[in-house]
PDB file of C-alpha atoms in Angstrom:
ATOM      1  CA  UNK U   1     -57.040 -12.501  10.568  1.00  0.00           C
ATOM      2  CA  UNK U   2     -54.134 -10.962  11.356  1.00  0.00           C
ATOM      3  CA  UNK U   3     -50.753 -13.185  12.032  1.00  0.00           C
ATOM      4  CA  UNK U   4     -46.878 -12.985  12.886  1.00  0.00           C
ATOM      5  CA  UNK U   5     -45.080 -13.888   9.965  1.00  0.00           C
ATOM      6  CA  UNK U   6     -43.356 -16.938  10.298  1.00  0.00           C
ATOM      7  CA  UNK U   7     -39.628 -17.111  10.422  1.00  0.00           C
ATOM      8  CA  UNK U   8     -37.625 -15.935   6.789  1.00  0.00           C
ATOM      9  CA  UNK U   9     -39.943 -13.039   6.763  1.00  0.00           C
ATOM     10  CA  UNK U  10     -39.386  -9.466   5.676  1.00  0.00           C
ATOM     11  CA  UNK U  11     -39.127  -8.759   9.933  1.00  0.00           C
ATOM     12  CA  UNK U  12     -36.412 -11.163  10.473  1.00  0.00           C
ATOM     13  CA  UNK U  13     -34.409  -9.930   7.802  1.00  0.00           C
ATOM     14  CA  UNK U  14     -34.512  -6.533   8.618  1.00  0.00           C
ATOM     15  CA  UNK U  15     -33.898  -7.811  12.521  1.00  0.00           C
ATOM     16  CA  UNK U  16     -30.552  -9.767  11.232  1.00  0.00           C
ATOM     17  CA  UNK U  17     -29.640  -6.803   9.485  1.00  0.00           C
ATOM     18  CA  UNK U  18     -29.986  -3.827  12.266  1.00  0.00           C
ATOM     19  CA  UNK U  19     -28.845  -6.164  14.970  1.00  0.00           C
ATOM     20  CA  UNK U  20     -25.126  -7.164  12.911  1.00  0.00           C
ATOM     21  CA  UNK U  21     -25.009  -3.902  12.449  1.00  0.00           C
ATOM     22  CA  UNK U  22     -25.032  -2.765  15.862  1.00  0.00           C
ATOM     23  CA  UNK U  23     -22.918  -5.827  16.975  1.00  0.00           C
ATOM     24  CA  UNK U  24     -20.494  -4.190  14.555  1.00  0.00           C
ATOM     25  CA  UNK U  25     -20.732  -0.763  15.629  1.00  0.00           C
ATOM     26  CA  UNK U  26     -20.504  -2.630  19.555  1.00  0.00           C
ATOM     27  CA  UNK U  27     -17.248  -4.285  18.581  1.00  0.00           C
ATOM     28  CA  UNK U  28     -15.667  -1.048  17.006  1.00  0.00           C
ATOM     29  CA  UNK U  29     -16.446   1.028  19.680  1.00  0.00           C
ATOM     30  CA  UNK U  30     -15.508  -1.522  22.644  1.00  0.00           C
ATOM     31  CA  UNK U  31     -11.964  -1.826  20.340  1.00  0.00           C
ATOM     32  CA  UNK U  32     -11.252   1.974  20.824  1.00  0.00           C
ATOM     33  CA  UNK U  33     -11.322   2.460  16.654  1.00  0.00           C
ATOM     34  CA  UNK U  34      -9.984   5.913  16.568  1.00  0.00           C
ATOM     35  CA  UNK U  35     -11.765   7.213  13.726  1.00  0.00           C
ATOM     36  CA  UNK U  36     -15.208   5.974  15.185  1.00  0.00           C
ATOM     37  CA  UNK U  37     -13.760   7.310  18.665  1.00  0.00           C
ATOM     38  CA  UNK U  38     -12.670  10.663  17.304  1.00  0.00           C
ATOM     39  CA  UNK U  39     -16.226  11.390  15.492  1.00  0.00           C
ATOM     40  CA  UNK U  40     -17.927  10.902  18.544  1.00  0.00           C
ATOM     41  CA  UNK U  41     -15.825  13.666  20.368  1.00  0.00           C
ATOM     42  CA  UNK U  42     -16.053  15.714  17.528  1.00  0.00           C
ATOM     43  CA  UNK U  43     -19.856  15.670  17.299  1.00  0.00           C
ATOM     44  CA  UNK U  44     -19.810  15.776  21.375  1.00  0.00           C
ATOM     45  CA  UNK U  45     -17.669  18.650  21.650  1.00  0.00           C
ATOM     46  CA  UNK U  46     -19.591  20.409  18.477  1.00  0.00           C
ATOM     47  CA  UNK U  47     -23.346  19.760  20.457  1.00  0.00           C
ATOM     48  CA  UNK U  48     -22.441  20.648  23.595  1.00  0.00           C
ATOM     49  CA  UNK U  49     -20.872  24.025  22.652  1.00  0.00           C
ATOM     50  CA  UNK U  50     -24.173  24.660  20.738  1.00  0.00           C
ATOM     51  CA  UNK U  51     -25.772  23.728  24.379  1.00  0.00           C
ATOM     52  CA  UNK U  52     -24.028  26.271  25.990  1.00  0.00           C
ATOM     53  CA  UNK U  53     -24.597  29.039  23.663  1.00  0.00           C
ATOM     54  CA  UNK U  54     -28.316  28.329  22.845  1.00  0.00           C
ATOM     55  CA  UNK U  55     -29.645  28.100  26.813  1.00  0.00           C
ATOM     56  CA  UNK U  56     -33.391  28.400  25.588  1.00  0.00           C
ATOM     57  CA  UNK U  57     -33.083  25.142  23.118  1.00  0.00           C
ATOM     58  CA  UNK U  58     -31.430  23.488  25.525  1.00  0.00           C
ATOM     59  CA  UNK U  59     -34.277  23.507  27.941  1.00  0.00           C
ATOM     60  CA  UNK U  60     -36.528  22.384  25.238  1.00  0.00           C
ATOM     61  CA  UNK U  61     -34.496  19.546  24.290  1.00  0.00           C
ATOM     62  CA  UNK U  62     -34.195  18.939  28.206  1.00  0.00           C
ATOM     63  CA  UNK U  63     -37.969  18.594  28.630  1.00  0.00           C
ATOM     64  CA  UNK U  64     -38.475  16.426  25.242  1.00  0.00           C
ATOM     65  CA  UNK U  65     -35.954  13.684  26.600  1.00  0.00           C
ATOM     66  CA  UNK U  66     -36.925  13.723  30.406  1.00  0.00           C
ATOM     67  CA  UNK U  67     -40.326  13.802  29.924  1.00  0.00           C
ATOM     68  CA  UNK U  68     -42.094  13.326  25.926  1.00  0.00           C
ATOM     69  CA  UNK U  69     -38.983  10.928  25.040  1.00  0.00           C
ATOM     70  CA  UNK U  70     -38.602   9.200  28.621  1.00  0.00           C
ATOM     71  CA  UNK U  71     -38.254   5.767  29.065  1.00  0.00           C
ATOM     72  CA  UNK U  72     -40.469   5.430  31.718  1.00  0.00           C
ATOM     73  CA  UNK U  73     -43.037   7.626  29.222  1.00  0.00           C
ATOM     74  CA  UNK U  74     -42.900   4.976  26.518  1.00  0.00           C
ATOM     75  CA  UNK U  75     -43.132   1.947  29.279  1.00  0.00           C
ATOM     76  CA  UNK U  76     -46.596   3.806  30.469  1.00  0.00           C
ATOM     77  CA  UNK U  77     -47.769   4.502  27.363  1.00  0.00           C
ATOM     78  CA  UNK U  78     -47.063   0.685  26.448  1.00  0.00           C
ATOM     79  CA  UNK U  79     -48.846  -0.628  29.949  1.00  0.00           C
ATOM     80  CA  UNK U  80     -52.070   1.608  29.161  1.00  0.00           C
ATOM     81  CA  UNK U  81     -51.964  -0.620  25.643  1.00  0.00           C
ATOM     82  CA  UNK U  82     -51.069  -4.118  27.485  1.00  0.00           C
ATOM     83  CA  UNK U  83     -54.220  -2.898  29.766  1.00  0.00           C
ATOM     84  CA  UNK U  84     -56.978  -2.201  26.848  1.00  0.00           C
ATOM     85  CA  UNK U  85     -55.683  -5.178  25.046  1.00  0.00           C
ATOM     86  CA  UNK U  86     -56.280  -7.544  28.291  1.00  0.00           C
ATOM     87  CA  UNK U  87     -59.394  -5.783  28.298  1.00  0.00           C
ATOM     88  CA  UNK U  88     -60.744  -6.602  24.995  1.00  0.00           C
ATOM     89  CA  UNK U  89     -59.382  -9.686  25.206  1.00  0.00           C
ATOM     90  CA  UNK U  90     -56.595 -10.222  23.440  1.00  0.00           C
ATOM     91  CA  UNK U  91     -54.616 -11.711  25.858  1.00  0.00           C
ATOM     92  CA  UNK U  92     -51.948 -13.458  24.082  1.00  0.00           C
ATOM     93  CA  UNK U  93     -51.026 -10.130  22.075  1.00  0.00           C
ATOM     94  CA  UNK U  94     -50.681  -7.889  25.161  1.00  0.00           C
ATOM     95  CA  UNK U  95     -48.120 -10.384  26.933  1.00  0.00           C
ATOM     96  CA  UNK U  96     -46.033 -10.948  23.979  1.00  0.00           C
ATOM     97  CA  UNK U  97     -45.697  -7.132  23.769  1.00  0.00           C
ATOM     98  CA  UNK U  98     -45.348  -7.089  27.063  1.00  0.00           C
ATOM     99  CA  UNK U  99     -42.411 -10.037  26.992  1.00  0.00           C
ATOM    100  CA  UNK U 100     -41.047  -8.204  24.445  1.00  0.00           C
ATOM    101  CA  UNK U 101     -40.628  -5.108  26.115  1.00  0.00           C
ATOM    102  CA  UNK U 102     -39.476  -7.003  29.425  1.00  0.00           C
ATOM    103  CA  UNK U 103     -36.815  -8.010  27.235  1.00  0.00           C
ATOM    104  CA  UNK U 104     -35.657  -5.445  25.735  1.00  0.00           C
ATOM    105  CA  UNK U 105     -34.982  -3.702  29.011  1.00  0.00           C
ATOM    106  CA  UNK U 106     -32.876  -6.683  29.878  1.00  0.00           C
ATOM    107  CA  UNK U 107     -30.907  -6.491  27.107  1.00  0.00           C
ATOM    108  CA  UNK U 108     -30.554  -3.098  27.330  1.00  0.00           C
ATOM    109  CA  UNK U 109     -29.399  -3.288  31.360  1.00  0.00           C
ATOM    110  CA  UNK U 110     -27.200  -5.969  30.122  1.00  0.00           C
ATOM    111  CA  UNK U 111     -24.882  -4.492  27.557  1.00  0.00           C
ATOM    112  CA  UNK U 112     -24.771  -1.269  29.251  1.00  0.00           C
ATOM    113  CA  UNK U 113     -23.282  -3.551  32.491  1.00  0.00           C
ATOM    114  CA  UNK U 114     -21.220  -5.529  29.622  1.00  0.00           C
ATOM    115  CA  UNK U 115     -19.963  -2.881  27.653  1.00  0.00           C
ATOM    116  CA  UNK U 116     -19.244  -0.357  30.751  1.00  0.00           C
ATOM    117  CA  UNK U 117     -18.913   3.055  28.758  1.00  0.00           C
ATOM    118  CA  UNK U 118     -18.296   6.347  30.282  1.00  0.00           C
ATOM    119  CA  UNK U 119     -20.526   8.964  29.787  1.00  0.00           C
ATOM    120  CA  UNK U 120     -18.863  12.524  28.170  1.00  0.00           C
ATOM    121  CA  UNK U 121     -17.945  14.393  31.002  1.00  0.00           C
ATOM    122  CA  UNK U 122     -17.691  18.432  30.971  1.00  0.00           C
ATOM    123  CA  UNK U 123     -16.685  21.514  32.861  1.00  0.00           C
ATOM    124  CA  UNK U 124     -20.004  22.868  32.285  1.00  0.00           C
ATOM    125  CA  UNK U 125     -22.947  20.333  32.169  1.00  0.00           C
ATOM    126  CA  UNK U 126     -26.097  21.136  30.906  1.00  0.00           C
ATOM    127  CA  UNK U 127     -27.629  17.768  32.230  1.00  0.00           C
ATOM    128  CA  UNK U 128     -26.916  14.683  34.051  1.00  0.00           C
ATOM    129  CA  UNK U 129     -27.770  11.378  33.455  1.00  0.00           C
ATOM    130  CA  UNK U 130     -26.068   8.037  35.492  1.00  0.00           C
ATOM    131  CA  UNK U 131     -25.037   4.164  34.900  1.00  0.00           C
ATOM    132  CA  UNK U 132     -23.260   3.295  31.866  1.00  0.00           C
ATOM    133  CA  UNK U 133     -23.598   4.739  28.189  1.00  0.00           C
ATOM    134  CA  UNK U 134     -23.672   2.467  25.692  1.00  0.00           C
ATOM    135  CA  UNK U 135     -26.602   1.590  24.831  1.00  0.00           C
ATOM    136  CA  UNK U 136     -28.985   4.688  25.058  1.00  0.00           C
ATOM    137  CA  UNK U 137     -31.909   3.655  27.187  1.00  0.00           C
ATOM    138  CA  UNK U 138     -33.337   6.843  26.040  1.00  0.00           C
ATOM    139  CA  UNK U 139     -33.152   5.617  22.015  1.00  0.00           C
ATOM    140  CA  UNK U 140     -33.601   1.922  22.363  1.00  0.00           C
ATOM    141  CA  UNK U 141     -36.771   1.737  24.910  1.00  0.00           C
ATOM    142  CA  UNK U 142     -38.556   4.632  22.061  1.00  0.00           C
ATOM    143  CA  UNK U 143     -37.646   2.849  18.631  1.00  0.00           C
ATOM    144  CA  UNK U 144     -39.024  -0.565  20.719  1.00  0.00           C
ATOM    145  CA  UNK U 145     -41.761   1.161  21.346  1.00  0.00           C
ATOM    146  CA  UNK U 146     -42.226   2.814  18.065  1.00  0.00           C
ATOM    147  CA  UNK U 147     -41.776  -0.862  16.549  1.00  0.00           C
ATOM    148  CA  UNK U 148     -45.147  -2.253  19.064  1.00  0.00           C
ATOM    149  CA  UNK U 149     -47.150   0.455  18.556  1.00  0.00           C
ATOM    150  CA  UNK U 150     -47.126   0.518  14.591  1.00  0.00           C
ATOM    151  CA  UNK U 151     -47.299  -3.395  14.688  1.00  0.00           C
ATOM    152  CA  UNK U 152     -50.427  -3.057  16.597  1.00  0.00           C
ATOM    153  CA  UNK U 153     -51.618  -0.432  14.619  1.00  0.00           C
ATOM    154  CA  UNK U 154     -51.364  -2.221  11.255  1.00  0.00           C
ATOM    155  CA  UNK U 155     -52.963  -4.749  12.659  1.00  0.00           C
ATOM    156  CA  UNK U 156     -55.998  -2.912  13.242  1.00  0.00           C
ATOM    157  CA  UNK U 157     -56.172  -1.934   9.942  1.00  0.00           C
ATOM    158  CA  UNK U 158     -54.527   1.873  10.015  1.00  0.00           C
ATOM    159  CA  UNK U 159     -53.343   2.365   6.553  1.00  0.00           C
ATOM    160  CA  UNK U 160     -53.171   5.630   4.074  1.00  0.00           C
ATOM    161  CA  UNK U 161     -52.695   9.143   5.852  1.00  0.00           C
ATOM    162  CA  UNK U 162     -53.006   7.619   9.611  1.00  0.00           C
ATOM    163  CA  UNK U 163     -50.358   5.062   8.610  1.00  0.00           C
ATOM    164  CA  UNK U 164     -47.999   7.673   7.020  1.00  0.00           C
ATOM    165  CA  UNK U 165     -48.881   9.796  10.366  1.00  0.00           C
ATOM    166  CA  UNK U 166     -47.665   7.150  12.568  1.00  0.00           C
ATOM    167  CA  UNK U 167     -44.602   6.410  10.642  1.00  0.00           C
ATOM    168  CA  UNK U 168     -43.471   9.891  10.552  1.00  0.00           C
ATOM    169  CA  UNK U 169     -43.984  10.310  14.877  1.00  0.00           C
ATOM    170  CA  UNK U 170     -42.144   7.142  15.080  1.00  0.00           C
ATOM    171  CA  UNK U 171     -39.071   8.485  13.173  1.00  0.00           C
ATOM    172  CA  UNK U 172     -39.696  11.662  14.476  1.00  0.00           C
ATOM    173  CA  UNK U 173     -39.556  10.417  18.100  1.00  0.00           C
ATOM    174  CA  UNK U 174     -36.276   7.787  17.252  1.00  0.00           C
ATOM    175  CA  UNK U 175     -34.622  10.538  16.202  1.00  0.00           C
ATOM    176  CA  UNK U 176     -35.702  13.247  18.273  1.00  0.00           C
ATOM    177  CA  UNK U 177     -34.526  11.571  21.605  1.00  0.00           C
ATOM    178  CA  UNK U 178     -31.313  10.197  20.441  1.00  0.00           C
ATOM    179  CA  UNK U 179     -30.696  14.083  19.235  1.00  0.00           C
ATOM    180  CA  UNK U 180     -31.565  15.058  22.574  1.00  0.00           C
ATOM    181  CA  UNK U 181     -29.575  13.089  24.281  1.00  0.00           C
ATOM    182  CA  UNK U 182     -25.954  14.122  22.769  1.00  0.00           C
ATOM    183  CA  UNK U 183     -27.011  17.861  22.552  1.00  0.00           C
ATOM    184  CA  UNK U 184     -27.763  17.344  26.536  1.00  0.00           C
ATOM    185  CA  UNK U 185     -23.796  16.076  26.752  1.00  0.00           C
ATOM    186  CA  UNK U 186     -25.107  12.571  28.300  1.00  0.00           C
ATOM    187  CA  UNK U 187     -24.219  10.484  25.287  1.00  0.00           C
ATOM    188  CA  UNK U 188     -21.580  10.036  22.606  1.00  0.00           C
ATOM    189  CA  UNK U 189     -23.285   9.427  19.313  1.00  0.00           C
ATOM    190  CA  UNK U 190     -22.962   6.127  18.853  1.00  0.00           C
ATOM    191  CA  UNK U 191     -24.589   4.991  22.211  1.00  0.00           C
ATOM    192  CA  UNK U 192     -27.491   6.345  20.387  1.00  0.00           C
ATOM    193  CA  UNK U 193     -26.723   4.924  17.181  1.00  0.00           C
ATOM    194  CA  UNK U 194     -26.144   1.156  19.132  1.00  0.00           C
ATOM    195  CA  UNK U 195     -29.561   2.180  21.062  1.00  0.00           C
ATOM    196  CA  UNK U 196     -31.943   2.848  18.236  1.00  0.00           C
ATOM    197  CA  UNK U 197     -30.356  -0.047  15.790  1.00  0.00           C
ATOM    198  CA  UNK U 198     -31.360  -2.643  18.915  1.00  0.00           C
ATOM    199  CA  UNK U 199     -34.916  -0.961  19.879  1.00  0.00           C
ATOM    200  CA  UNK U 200     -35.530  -1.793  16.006  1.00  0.00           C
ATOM    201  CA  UNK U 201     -34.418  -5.092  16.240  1.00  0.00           C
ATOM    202  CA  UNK U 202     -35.404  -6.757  18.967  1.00  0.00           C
ATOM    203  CA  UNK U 203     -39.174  -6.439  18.276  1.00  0.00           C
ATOM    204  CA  UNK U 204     -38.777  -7.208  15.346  1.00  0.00           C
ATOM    205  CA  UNK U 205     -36.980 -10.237  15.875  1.00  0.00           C
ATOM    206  CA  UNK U 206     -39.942 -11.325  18.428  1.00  0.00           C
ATOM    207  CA  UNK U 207     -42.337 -10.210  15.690  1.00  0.00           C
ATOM    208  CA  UNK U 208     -40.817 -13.049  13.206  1.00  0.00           C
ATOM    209  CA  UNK U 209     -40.295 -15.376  15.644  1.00  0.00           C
ATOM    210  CA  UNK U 210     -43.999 -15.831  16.618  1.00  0.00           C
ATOM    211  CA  UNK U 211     -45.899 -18.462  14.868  1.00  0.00           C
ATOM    212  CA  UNK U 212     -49.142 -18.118  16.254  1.00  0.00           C
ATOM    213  CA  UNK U 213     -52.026 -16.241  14.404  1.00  0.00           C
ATOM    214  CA  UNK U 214     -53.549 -13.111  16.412  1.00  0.00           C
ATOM    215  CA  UNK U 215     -56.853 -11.672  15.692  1.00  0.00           C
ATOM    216  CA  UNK U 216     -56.336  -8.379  16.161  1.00  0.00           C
ATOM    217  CA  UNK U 217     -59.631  -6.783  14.961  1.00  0.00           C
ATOM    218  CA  UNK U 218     -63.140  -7.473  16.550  1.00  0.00           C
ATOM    219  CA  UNK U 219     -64.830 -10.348  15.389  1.00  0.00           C
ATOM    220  CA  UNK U 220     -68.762 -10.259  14.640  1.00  0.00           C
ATOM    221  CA  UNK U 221     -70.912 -11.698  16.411  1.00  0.00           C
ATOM    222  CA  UNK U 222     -71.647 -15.334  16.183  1.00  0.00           C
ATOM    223  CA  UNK U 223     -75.878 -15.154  15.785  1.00  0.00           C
ATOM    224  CA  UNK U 224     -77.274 -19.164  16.300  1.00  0.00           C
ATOM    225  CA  UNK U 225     -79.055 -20.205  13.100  1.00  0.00           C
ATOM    226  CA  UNK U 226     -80.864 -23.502  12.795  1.00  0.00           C
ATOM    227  CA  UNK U 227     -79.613 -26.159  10.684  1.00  0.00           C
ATOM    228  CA  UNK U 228     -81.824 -25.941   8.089  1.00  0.00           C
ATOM    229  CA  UNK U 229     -81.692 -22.092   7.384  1.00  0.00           C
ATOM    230  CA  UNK U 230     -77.730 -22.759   7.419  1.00  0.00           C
ATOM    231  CA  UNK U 231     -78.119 -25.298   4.836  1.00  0.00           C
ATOM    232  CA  UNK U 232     -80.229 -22.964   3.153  1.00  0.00           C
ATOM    233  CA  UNK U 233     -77.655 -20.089   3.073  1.00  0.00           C
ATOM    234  CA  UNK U 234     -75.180 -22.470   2.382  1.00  0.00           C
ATOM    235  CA  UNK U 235     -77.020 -23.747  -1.001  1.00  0.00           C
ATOM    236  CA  UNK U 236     -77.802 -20.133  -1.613  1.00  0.00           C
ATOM    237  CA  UNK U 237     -73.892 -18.788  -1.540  1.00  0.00           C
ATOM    238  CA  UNK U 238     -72.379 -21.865  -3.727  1.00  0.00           C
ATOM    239  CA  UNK U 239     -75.554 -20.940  -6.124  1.00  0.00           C
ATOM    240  CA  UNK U 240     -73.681 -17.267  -6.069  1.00  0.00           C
ATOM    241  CA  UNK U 241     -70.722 -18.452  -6.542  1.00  0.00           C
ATOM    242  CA  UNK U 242     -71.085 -20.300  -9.290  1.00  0.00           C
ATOM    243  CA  UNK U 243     -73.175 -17.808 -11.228  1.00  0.00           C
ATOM    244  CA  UNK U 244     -70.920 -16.451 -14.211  1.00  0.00           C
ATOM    245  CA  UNK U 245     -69.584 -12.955 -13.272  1.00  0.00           C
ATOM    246  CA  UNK U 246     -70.601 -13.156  -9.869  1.00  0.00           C
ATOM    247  CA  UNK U 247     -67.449 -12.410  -6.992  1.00  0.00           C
ATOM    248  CA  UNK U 248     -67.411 -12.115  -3.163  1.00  0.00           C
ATOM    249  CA  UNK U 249     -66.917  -8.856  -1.863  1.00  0.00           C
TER     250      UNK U 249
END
């Protein structure tokens, strides 16, 4: 069966971790630390000239974060999940990813209303985006995603090249769209960096939180047996199992 951990796990640790990190990275930025402030222009300015000169990979990177990388592409990928899993079932799993999702968009809408950062503004635009900047929705609504999606996954047994797969579109997508969005002049760097650390943690942090135990993989069918032929196979598997050499598969 597969379960949450319980709290103290590996999840919540790693949730503690990326979330005091971006608290950090929240409070230096809302402080106006200049050397923080001053890479972000740099990087900014450096991206957006490449933007300018590069027209061609600028459309490409304008199509990966408005449509592949879009938040509203990761919340319908996520609903067609929440769907099959009500579907098969598994109701409890597909509103706690659901919740969690919910959740993280509130958060999200929330320090962005909080924090109240301007977006980079230029002579020259190569996109637009509105509403505050920090965090990315962009970043944190993908890495959330990314964190569901391989949760689920592992819990229905994915492992070896699939698994490595999955792991390498996750970081592939986490990355991509936060690269997207400062090349595309809508974000300073660390509204990205602030985005992706919270999409990590947040599921996360639900993930360790939960204490009940999810089957996540079909169950065989129960087939009725009589009492006596269960007695029977009963007797039969401690006989087994206490023959010398013999193990359970």
């Amino acid at each position: 069966m597969h379960r949450l951990p319980p709290p103290g796990s590996p999840p919540l640790r790693a949730a503690t971790a990326l979330g005091a990190l971006a608290v950090v990275l929240l409070f230096l930025v809302t402080a106006d630390w200049r050397p923080l402030i001053s890479l972000d222009r740099s990087v900014a300015r450096g991206l957006h000239r490449a933007a300018l000169d590069h027209p061609f990979w600028t459309h490409v990177n304008r199509i990966l974060t408005d449509w592949v990388w879009d938040p509203w592409t990761m919340r319908l990928l996520l609903a067609l999940v929440v769907l099959w899993l009500l579907w098969r079932g598994d109701r409890i799993v597909a509103l706690w990813i659901a919740a969690t999702a919910a959740v993280t968009t509130a958060v999200q809408q929330g320090l962005k209303a909080a924090v109240g950062r301007d977006r980079p503004v230029w002579e020259r635009p190569v996109d637009s985006a509105e509403y505050a900047a920090m965090p990315s929705g962009h970043v944190m609504t993908a890495a959330a995603t990314c964190v569901l999606l391989l949760w689920l996954a592992h819990g229905y047994g994915v492992r070896g090249a699939p698994w490595r797969a999955a792991l390498a579109v996750a970081a592939v997508s986490v990355a991509g769209v936060a690269f997207t969005r400062v090349w595309t002049g809508v974000h300073w760097l660390t509204d990205t960096l602030v985005g992706g650390l919270l999409g990590l943690a947040l599921p996360l942090a639900a993930l360790a939180a939960g204490s009940a135990h999810y089957d996540l993989r079909a169950r065989p069918p129960k087939t009725a047996t009589s009492s006596g032929s269960s007695s029977s196979a009963s007797g039969r598997q401690r006989g087994q199992d206490t023959t010398p050499g013999s193990s359970s598969s």
